Short mmCIF file of C-alpha atoms in Angstrom, two decimals:
data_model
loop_
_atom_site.label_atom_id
_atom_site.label_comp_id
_atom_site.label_asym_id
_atom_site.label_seq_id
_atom_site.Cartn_x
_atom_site.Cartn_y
_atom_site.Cartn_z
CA UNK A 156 0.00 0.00 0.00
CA UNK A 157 1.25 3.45 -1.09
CA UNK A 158 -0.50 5.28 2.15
CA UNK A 159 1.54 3.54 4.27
CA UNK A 160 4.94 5.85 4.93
CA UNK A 161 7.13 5.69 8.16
CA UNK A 162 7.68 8.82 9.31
CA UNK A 163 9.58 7.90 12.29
CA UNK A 164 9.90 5.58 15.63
CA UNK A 165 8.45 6.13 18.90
CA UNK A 166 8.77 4.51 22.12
CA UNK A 167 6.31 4.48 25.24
CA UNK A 168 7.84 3.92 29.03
CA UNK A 169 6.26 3.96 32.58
CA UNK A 170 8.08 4.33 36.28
CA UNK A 171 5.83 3.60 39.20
CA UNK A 172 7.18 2.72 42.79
CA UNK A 173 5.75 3.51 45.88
CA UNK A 174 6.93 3.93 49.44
CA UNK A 175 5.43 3.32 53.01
CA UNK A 176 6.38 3.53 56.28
CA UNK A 177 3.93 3.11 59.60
CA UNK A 178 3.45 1.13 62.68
CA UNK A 179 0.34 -0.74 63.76
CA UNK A 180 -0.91 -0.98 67.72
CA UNK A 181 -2.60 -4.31 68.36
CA UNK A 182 -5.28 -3.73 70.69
CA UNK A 183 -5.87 -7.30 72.63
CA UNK A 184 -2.50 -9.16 72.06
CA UNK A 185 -2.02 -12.35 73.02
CA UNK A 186 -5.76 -13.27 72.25
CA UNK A 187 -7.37 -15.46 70.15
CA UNK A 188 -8.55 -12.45 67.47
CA UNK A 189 -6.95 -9.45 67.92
CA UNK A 190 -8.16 -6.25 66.24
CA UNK A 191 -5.18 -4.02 64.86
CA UNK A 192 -5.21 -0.27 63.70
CA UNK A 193 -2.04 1.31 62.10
CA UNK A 194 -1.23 4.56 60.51
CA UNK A 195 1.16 4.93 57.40
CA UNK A 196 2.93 7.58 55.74
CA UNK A 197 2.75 7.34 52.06
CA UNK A 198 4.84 8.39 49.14
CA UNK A 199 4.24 7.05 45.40
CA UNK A 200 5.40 8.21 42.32
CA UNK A 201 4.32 7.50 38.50
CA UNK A 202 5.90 8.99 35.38
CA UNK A 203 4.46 7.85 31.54
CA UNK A 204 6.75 8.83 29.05
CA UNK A 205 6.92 8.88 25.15
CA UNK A 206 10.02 9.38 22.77
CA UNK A 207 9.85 10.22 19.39
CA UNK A 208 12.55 10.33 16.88
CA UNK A 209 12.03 12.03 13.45
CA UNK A 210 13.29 9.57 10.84
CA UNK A 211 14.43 12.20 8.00
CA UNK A 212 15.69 14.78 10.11
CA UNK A 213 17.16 13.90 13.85
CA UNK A 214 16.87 17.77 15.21
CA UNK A 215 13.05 16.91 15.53
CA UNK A 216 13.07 14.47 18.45
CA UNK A 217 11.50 15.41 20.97
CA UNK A 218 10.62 13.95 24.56
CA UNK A 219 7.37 14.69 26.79
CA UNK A 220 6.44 12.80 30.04
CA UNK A 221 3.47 13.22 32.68
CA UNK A 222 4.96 12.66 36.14
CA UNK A 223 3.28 12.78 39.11
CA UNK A 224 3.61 12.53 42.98
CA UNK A 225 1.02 11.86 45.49
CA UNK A 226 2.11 11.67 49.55
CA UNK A 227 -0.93 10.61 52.01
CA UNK A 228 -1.44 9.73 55.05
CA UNK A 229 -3.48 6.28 56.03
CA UNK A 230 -5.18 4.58 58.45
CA UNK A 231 -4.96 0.89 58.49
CA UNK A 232 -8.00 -1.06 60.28
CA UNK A 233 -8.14 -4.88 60.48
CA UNK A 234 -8.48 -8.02 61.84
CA UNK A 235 -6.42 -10.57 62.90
CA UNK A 236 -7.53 -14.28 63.82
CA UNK A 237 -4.41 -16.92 65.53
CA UNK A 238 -5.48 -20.23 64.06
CA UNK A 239 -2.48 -21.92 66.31
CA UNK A 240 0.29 -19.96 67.72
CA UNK A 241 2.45 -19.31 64.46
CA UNK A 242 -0.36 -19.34 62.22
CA UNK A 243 -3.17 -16.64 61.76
CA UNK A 244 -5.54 -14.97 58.90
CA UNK A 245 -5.42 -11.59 58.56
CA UNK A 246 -7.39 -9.03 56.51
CA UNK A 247 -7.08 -5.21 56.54
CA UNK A 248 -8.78 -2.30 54.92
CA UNK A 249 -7.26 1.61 54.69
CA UNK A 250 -8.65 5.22 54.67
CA UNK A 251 -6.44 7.87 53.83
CA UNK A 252 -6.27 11.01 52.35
CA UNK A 253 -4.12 11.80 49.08
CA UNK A 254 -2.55 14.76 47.33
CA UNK A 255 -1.16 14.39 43.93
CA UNK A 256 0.29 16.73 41.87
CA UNK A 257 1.25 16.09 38.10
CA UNK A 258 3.09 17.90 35.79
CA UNK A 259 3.23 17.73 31.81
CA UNK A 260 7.13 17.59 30.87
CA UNK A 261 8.51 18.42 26.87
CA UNK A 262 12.00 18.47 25.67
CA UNK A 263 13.28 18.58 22.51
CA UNK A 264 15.79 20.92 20.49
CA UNK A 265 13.63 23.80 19.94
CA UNK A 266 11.83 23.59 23.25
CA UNK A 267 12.04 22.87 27.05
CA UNK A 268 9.48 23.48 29.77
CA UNK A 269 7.15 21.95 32.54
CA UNK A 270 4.17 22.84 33.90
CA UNK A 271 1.44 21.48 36.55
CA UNK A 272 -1.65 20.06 34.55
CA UNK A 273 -3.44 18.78 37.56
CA UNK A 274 -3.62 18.45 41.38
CA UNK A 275 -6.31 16.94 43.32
CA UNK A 276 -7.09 15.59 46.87
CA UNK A 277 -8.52 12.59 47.59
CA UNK A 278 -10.25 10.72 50.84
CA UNK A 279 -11.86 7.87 50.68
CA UNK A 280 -11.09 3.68 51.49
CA UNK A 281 -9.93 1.21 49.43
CA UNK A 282 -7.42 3.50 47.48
CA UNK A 283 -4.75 1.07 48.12
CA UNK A 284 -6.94 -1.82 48.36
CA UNK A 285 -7.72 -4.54 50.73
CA UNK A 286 -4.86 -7.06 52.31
CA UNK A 287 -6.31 -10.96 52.91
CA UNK A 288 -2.94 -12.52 54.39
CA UNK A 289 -2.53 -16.42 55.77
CA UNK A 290 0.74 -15.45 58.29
CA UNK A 291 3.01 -17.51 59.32
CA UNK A 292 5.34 -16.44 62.88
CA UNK A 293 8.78 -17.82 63.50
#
């Protein structure tokens, strides 16, 4: 087919980790089922980028990205039931509230900037999702 021309290459990429640190109080240890709440600090991070190089003329490649940060600050409520000593079933549910930021990102060899595109708080449960755990203590 005639239509079909390559004008050049591109190639898509995506960064995600995310960090958390917190400490959880058990409220009857040593019992049977013990109820737990915990608090977390939170700090993620997510970046989707897309490269693009010009295949007649290399000065047009050009670079743009979306990255964005959210910190928050959770509560962690659950359950925890000893089956035997060492072994128990676990399942835990969060609340927090988030703040994320992003940003749009281009670079190429004509021009270079950043700028916010969005920021938005959110409170709610479930945002990280539930935990359903069989543990096992050594």
């Amino acid at each position: 087919n005639s239509d079909d021309v390559v004008i050049g290459k591109g190639k898509e990429m995506s960064n995600q980790f995310m960090l958390t640190a917190g400490m959880q109080y058990i409220t009857r240890p040593g019992c049977r089922l013990q109820p737990v709440v915990g608090t977390r600090l939170l700090y993620a991070f997510r970046n989707e980028s897309e490269k693009f190089n010009d295949k007649d003329n290399d000065r047009n490649d050009y670079m743009e990205s979306s990255p964005t940060n959210t910190v928050g600050l959770v509560l962690d409520l659950g359950v925890e039931y000893f089956l035997t000593q060492s072994i128990s079933l676990s399942a835990y549910a969060d609340l927090g509230l988030y703040a994320s930021v992003s940003r749009i990102k281009k670079s190429s060899d004509t021009e270079d900037y950043s700028k916010k595109s969005s920021s938005r708080t959110t409170f709610g449960t479930g945002q990280l999702g539930g935990n359903l755990a069989l543990n096992f203590y050594f």
